[in-house]
Short mmCIF file of C-alpha atoms in Angstrom, two decimals:
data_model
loop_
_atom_site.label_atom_id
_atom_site.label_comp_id
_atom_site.label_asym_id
_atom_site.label_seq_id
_atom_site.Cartn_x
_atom_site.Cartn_y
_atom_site.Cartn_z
CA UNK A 104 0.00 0.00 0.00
CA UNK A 105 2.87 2.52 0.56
CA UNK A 106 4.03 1.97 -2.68
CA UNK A 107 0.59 4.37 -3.43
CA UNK A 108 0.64 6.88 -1.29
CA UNK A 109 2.51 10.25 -1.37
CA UNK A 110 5.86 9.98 -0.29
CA UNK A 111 5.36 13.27 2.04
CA UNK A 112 1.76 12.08 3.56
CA UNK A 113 3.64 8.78 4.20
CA UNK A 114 6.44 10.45 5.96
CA UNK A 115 4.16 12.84 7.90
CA UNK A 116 1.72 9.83 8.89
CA UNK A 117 4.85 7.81 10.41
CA UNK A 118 5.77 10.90 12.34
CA UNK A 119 2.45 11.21 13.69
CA UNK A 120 2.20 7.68 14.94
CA UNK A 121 6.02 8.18 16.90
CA UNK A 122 4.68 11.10 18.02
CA UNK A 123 1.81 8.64 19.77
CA UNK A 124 -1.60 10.83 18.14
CA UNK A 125 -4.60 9.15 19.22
CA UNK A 126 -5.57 6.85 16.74
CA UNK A 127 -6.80 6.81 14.23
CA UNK A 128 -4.12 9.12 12.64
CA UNK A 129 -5.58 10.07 9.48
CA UNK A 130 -9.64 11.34 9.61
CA UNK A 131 -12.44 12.49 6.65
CA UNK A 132 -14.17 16.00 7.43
CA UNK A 133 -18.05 15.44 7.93
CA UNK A 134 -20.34 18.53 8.15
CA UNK A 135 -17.59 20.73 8.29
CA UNK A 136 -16.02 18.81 11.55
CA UNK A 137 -13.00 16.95 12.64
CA UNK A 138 -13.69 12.97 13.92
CA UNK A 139 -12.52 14.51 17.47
CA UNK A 140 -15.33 16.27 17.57
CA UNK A 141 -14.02 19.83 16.45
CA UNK A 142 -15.56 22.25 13.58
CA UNK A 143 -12.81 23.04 11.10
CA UNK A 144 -12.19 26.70 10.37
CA UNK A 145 -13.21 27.99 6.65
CA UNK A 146 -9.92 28.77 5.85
CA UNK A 147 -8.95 24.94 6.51
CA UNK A 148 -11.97 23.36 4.58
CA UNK A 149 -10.55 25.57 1.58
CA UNK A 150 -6.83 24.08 1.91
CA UNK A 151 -8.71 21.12 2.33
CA UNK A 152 -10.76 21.42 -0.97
CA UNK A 153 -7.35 22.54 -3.11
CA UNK A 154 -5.79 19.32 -2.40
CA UNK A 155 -3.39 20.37 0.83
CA UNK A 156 -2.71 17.65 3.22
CA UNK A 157 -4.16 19.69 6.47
CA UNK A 158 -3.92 18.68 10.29
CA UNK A 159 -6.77 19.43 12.44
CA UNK A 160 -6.07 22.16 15.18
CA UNK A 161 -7.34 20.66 18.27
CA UNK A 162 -6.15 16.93 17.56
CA UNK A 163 -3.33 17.10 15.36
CA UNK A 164 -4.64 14.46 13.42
CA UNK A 165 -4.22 14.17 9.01
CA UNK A 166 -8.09 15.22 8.01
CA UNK A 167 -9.16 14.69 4.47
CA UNK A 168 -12.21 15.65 2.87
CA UNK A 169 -14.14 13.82 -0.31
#
């Protein structure tokens, strides 16, 4: 599977797990919030809709939106 993935998101997910973030690491935006529970600012949905590979603010987990 790594083989597939961006060699920066892979890097930044592997940091994230020594760095011990709550699991799971890597969450999907729903209605405008983070799976910890957190709305995501406007200016983060829109890095989120260009492509960027964002961390949430409160959780510091890799979000994603579809």
């Amino acid at each position: 599977i790594a083989k597939n993935i961006d060699e920066g998101l892979l890097q930044k997910y592997k940091t994230k797990r020594k760095e011990k973030v709550t699991f799971p690491i890597v969450g999907e935006v729903v209605g405008g919030m983070c799976i910890c529970g957190m709305d995501v600012a406007l200016a983060t949905l829109n890095r989120l809709s260009s492509g960027e590979t964002v961390e949430c603010e409160n959780c510091h987990r890799i979000i994603y939106s579809k």
